[in-house]
PDB file of C-alpha atoms in Angstrom:
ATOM      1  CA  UNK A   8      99.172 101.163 128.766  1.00 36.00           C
ATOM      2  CA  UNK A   9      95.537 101.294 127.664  1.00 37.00           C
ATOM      3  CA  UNK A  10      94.236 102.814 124.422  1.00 37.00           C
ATOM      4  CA  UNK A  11      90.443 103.872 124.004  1.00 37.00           C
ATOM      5  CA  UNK A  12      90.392 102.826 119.644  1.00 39.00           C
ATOM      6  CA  UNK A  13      87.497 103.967 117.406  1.00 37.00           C
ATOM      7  CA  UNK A  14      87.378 100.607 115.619  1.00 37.00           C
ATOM      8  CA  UNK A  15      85.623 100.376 112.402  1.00 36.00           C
ATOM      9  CA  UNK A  16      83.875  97.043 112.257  1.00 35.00           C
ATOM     10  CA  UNK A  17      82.515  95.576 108.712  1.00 38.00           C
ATOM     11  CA  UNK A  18      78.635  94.342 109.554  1.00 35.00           C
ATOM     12  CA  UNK A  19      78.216  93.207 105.621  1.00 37.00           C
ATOM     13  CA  UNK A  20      80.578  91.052 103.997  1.00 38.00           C
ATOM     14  CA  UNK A  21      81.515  91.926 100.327  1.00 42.00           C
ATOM     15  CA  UNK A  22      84.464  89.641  98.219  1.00 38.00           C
ATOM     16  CA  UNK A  23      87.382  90.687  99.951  1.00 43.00           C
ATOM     17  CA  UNK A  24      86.108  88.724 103.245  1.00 44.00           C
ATOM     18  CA  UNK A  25      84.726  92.374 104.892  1.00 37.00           C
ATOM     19  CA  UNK A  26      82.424  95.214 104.090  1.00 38.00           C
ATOM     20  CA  UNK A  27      83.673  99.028 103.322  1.00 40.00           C
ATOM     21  CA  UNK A  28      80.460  99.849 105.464  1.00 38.00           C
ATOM     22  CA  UNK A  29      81.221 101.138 108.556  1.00 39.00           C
ATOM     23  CA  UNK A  30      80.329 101.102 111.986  1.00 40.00           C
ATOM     24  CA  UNK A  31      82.066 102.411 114.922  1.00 37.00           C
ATOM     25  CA  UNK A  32      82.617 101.375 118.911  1.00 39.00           C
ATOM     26  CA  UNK A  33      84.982 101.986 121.187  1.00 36.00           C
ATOM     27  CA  UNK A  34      87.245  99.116 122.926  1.00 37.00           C
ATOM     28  CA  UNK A  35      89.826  98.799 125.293  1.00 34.00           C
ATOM     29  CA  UNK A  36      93.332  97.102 124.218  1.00 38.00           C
ATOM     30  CA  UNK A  37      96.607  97.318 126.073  1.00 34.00           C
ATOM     31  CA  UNK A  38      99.150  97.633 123.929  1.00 37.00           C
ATOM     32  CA  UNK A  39     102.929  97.985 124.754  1.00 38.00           C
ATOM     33  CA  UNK A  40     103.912 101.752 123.232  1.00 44.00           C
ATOM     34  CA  UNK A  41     107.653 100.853 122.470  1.00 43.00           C
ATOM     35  CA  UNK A  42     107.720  96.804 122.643  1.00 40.00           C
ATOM     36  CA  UNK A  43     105.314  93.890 122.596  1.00 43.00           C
ATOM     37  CA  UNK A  44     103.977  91.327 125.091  1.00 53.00           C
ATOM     38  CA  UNK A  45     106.554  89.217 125.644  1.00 66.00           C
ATOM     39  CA  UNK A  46     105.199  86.183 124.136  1.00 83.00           C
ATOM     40  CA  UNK A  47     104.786  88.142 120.268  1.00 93.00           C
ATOM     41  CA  UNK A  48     106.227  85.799 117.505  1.00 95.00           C
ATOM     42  CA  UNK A  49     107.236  89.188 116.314  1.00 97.00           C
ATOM     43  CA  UNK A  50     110.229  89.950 119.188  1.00 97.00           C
ATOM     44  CA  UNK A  51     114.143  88.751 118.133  1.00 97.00           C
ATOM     45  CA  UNK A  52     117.026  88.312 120.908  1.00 95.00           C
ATOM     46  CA  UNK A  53     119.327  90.328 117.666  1.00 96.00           C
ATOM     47  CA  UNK A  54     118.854  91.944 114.886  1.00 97.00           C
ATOM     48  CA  UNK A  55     119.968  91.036 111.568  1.00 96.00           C
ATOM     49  CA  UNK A  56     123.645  91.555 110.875  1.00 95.00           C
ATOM     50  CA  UNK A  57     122.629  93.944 107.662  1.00 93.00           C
ATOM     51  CA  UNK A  58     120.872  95.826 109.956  1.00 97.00           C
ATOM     52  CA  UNK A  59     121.404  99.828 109.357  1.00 98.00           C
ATOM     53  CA  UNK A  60     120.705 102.604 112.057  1.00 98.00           C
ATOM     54  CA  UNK A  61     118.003 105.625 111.030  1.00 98.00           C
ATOM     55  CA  UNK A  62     115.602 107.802 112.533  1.00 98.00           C
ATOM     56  CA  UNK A  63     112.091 108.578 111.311  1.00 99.00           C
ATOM     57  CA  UNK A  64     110.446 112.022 110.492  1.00 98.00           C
ATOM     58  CA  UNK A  65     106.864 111.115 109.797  1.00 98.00           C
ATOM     59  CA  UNK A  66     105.038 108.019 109.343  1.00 98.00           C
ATOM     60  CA  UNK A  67     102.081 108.037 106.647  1.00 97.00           C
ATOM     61  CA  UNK A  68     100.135 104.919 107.281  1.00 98.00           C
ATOM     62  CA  UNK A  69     100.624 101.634 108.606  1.00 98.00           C
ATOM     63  CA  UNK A  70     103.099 100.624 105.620  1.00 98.00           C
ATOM     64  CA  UNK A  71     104.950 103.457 104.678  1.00 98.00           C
ATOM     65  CA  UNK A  72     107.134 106.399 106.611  1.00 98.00           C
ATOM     66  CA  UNK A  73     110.093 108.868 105.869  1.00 99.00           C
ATOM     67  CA  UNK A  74     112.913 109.046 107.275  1.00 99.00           C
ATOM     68  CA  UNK A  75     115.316 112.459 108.296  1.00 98.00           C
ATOM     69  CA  UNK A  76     117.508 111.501 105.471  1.00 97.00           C
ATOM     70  CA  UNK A  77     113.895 112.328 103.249  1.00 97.00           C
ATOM     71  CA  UNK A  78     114.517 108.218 101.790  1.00 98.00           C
ATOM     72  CA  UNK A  79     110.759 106.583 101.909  1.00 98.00           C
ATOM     73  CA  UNK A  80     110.462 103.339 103.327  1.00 99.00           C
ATOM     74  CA  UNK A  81     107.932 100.820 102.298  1.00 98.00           C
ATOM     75  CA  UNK A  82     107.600  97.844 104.472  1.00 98.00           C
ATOM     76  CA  UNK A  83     107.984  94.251 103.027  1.00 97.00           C
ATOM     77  CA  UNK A  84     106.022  91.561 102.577  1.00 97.00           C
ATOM     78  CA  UNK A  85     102.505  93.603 103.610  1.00 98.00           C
ATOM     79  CA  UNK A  86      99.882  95.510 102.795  1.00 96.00           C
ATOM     80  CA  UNK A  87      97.798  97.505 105.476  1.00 97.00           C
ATOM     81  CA  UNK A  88      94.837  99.423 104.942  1.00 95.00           C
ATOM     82  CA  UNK A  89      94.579 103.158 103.062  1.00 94.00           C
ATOM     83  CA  UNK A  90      93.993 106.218 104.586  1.00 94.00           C
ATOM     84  CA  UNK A  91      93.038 107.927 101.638  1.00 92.00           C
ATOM     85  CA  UNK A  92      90.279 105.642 100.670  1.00 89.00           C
ATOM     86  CA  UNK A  93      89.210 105.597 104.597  1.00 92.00           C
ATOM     87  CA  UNK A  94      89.508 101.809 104.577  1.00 92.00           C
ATOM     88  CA  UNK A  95      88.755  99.910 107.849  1.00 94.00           C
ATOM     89  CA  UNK A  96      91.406  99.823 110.573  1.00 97.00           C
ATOM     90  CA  UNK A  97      93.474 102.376 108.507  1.00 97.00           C
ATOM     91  CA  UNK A  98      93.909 104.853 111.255  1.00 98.00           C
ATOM     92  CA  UNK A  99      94.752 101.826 113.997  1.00 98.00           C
ATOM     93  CA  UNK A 100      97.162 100.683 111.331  1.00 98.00           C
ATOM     94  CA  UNK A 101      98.969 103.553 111.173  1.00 98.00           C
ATOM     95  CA  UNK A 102      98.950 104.113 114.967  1.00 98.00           C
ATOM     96  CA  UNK A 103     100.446 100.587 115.797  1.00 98.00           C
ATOM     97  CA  UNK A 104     103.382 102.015 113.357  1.00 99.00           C
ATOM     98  CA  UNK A 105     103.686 105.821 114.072  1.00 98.00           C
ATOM     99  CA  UNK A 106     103.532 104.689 117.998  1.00 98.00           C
ATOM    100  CA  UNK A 107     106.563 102.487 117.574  1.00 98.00           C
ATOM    101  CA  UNK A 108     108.362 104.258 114.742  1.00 98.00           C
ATOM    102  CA  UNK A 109     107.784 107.970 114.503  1.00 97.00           C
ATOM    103  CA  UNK A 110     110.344 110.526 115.711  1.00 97.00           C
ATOM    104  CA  UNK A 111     112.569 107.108 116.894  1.00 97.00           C
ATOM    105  CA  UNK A 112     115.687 105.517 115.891  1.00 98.00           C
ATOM    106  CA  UNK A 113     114.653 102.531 114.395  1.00 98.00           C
ATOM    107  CA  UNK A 114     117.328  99.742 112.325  1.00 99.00           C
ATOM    108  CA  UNK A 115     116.385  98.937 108.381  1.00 99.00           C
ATOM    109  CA  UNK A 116     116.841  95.054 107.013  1.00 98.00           C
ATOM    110  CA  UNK A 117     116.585  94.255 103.550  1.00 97.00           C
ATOM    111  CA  UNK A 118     115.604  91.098 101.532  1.00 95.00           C
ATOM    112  CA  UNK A 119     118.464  89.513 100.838  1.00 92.00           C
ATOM    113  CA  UNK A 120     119.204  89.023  96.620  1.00 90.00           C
ATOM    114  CA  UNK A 121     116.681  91.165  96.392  1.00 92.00           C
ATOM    115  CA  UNK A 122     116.629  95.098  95.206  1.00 92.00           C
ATOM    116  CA  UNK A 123     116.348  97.433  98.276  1.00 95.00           C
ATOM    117  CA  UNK A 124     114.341 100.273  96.132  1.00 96.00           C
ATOM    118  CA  UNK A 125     110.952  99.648  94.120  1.00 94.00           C
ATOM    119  CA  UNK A 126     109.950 101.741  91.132  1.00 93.00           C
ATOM    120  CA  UNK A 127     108.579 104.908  93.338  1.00 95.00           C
ATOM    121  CA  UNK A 128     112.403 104.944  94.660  1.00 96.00           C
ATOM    122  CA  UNK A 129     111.257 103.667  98.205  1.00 97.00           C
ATOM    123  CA  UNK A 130     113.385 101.539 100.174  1.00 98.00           C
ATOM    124  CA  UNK A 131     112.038  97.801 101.132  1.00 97.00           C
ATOM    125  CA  UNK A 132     112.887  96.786 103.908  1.00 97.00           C
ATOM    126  CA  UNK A 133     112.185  95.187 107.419  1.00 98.00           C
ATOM    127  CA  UNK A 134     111.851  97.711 110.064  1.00 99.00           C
ATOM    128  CA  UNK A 135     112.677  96.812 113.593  1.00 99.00           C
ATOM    129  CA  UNK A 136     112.585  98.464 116.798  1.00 98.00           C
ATOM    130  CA  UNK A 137     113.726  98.425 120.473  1.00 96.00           C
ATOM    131  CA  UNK A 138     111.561  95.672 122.645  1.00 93.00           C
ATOM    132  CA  UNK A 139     111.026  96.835 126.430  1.00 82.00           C
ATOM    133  CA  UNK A 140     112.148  93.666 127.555  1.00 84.00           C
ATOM    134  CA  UNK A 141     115.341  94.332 125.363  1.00 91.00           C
ATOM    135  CA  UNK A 142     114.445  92.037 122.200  1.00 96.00           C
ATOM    136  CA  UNK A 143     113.907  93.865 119.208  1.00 98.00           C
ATOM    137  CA  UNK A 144     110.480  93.921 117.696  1.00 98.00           C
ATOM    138  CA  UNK A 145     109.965  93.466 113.386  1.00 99.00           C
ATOM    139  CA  UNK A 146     107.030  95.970 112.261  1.00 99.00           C
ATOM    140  CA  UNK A 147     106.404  93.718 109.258  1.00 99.00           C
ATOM    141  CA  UNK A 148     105.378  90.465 111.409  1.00 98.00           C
ATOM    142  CA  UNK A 149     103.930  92.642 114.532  1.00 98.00           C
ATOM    143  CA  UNK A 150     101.768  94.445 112.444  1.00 99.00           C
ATOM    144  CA  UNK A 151     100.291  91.474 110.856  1.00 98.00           C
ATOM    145  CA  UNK A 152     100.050  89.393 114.120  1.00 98.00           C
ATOM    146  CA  UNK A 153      97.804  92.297 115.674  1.00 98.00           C
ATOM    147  CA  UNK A 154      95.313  92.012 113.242  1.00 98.00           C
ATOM    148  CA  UNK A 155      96.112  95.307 111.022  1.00 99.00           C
ATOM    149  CA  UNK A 156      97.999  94.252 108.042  1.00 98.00           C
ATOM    150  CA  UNK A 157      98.022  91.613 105.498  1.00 95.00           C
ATOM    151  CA  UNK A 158     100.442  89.419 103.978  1.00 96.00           C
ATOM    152  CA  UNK A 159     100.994  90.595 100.970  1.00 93.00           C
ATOM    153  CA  UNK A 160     103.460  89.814  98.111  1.00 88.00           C
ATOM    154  CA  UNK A 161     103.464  91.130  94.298  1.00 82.00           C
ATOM    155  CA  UNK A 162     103.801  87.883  92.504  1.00 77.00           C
ATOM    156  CA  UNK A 163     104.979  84.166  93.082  1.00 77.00           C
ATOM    157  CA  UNK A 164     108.552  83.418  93.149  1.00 79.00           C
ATOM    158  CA  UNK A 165     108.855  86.907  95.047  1.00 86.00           C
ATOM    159  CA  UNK A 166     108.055  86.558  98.628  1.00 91.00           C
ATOM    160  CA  UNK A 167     110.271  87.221 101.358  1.00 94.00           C
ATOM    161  CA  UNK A 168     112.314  84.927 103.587  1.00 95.00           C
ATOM    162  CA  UNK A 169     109.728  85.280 106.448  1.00 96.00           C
ATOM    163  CA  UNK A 170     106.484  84.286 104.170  1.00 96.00           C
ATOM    164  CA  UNK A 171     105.524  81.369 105.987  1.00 96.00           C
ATOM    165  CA  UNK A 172     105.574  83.315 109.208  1.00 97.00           C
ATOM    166  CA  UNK A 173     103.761  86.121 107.536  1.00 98.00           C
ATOM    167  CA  UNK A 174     101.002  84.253 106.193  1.00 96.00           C
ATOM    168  CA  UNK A 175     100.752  81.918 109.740  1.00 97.00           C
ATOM    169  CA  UNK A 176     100.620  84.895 112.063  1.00 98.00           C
ATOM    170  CA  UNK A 177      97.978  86.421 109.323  1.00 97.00           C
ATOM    171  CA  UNK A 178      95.610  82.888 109.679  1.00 96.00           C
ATOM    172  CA  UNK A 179      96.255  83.319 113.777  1.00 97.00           C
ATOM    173  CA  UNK A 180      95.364  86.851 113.791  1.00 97.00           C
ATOM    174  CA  UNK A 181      92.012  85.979 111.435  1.00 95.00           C
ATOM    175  CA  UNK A 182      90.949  82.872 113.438  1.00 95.00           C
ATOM    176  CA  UNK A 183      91.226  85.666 117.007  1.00 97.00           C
ATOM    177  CA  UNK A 184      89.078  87.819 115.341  1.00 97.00           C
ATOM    178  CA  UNK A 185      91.782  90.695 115.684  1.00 98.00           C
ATOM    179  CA  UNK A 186      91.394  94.119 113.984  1.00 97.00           C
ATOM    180  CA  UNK A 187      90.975  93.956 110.165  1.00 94.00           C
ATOM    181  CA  UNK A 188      89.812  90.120 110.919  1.00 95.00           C
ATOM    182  CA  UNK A 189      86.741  91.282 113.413  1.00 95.00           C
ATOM    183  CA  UNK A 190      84.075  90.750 111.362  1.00 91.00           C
ATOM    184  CA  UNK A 191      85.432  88.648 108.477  1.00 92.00           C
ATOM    185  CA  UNK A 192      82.915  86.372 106.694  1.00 90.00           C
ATOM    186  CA  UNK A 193      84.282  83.422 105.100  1.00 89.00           C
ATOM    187  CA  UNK A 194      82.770  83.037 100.995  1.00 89.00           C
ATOM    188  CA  UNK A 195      83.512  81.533  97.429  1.00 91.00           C
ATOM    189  CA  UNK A 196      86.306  83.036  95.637  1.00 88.00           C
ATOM    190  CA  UNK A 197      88.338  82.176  92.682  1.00 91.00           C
ATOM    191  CA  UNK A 198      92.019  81.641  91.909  1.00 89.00           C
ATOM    192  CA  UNK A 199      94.281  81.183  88.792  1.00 88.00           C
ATOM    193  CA  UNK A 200      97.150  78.657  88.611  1.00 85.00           C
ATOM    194  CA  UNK A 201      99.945  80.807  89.087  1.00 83.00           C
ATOM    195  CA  UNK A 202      98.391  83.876  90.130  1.00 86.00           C
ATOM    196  CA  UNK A 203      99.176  85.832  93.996  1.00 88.00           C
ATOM    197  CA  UNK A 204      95.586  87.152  94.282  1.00 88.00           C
ATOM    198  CA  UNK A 205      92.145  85.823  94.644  1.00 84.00           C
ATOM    199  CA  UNK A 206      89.557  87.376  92.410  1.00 88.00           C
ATOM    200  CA  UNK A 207      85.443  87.356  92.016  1.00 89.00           C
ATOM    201  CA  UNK A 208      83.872  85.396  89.498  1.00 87.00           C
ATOM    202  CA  UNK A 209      83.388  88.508  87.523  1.00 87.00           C
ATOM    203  CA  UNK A 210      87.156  90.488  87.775  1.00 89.00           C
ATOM    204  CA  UNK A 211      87.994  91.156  84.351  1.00 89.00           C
ATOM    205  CA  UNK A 212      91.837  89.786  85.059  1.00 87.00           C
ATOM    206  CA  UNK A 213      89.396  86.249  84.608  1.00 88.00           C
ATOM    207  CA  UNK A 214      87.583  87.006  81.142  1.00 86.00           C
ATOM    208  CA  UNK A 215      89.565  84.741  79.150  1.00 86.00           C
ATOM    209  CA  UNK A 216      90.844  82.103  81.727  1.00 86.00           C
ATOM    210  CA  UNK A 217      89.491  78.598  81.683  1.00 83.00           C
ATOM    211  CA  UNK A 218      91.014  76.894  84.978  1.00 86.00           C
ATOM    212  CA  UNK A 219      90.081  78.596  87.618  1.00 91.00           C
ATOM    213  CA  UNK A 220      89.722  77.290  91.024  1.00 90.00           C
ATOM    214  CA  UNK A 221      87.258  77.846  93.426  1.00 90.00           C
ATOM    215  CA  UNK A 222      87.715  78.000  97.127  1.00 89.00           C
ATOM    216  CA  UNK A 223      87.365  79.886 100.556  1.00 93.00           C
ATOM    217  CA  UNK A 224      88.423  82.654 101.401  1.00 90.00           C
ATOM    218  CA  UNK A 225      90.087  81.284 104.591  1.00 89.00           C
ATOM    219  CA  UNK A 226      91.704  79.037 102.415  1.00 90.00           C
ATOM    220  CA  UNK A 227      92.945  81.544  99.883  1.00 88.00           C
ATOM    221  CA  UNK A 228      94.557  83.237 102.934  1.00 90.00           C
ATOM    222  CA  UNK A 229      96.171  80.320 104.586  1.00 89.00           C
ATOM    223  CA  UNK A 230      97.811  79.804 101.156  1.00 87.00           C
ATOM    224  CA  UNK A 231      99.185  83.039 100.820  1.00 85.00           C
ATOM    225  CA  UNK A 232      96.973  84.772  98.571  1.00 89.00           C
ATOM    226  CA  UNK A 233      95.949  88.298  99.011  1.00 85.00           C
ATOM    227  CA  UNK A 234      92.575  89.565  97.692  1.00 88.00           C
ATOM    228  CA  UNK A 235      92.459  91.543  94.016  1.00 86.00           C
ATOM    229  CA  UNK A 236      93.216  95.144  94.396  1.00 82.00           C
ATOM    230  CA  UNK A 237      91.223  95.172  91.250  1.00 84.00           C
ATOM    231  CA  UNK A 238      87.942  93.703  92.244  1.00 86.00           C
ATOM    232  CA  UNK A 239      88.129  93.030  95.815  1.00 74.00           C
ATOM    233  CA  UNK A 240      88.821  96.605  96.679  1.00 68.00           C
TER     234      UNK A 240
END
């Protein structure tokens, strides 16, 4: 199937890797509606054995939907762009989802040991779907592989199972220039010793800390960090 996407592409970089400046152009993609190309890192022969049947009302962005039991779900282990602050590649984000998820029976996974709500009551999960070529497809990595989420995890010592895979199809999707990744401009950043995020010289979370390191931001990535959503954003 072929899709004619607006795509908003960054033309100056800022500290997060890409620019909120926009600039639009249209492009041609095919894109499976239901499945993915049969050679996505994303598609499973089964589905996990936890795995729990729903249906979903009404997706709200490339992370997060309802479902018809009114239970949110936020998906695990990402972060895609927001609507409401009209961030690049929000709209395609929520597309890839809402074209695979809304109005569908789709089957809920959870981290296992881990709680299945956060604080905002939303379920965290992995959401998977029905392949056309009769594998099931995982949101979480899909999304990321096509260029229009991030890897995302709230602190060390809590990522998911699939983190490795996360962050590898996230450095794959960066290095093809793929959606979010189109225009990204590789810079100086700074990290702490323990810390999930990557910051600017000049985030106040760095005020009073003495070892900082500096690196890339392709190398921040590869690692698993995930730009400040206090100065990067």
């Amino acid at each position: 199937m072929e899709y004619h996407l607006v795509v908003c592409i960054d033309r100056t970089a800022d500290a997060g890797g890409w620019s909120n400046k926009l600039e639009t152009k249209t492009v041609h993609r095919s894109i499976g509606r239901r499945g993915a190309h049969d050679k996505s890192a994303a598609l499973y022969a089964s589905l996990p054995s936890d795995a729990e049947k729903h249906e979903v009302r009404n997706v709200y962005d490339g992370d997060t939907f309802t479902l018809t039991n009114e239970k949110r779900v936020r998906l695990l282990g990402i972060d895609t762009p927001e609507i409401k602050e009209q961030q690049p590649f929000a709209q395609e984000a929520k597309a890839y989802t809402k074209d695979r998820c809304n109005k569908r029976e789709v089957h809920l996974s959870f981290e296992p040991g881990s709680e299945r709500e956060d604080h905002y009551g939303r379920l965290l999960c992995y959401v998977w779907v029905s392949a056309d070529n009769g594998k099931h497809l995982c949101i979480n990595e899909g999304i990321v592989e096509a260029g229009l989420a991030r890897a995302y995890t709230p602190g060390k010592g809590k990522e998911p199972h699939n983190w490795e895979k996360l962050v590898r199809l996230q450095s794959n999707a960066r290095k093809q220039r793929l959606g979010l990744w189109s225009d990204f401009h590789d810079h100086n950043v700074y990290k702490t010793a323990n810390g999930a995020a990557y910051h600017k010289r000049s985030c106040k979370h760095l005020a009073r800390i003495r070892n900082l390191k500096e690196l890339r931001v392709s190398e921040a990535l590869d690692i698993g960090l995930h730009p400040c959503r206090t100065c990067m954003e």
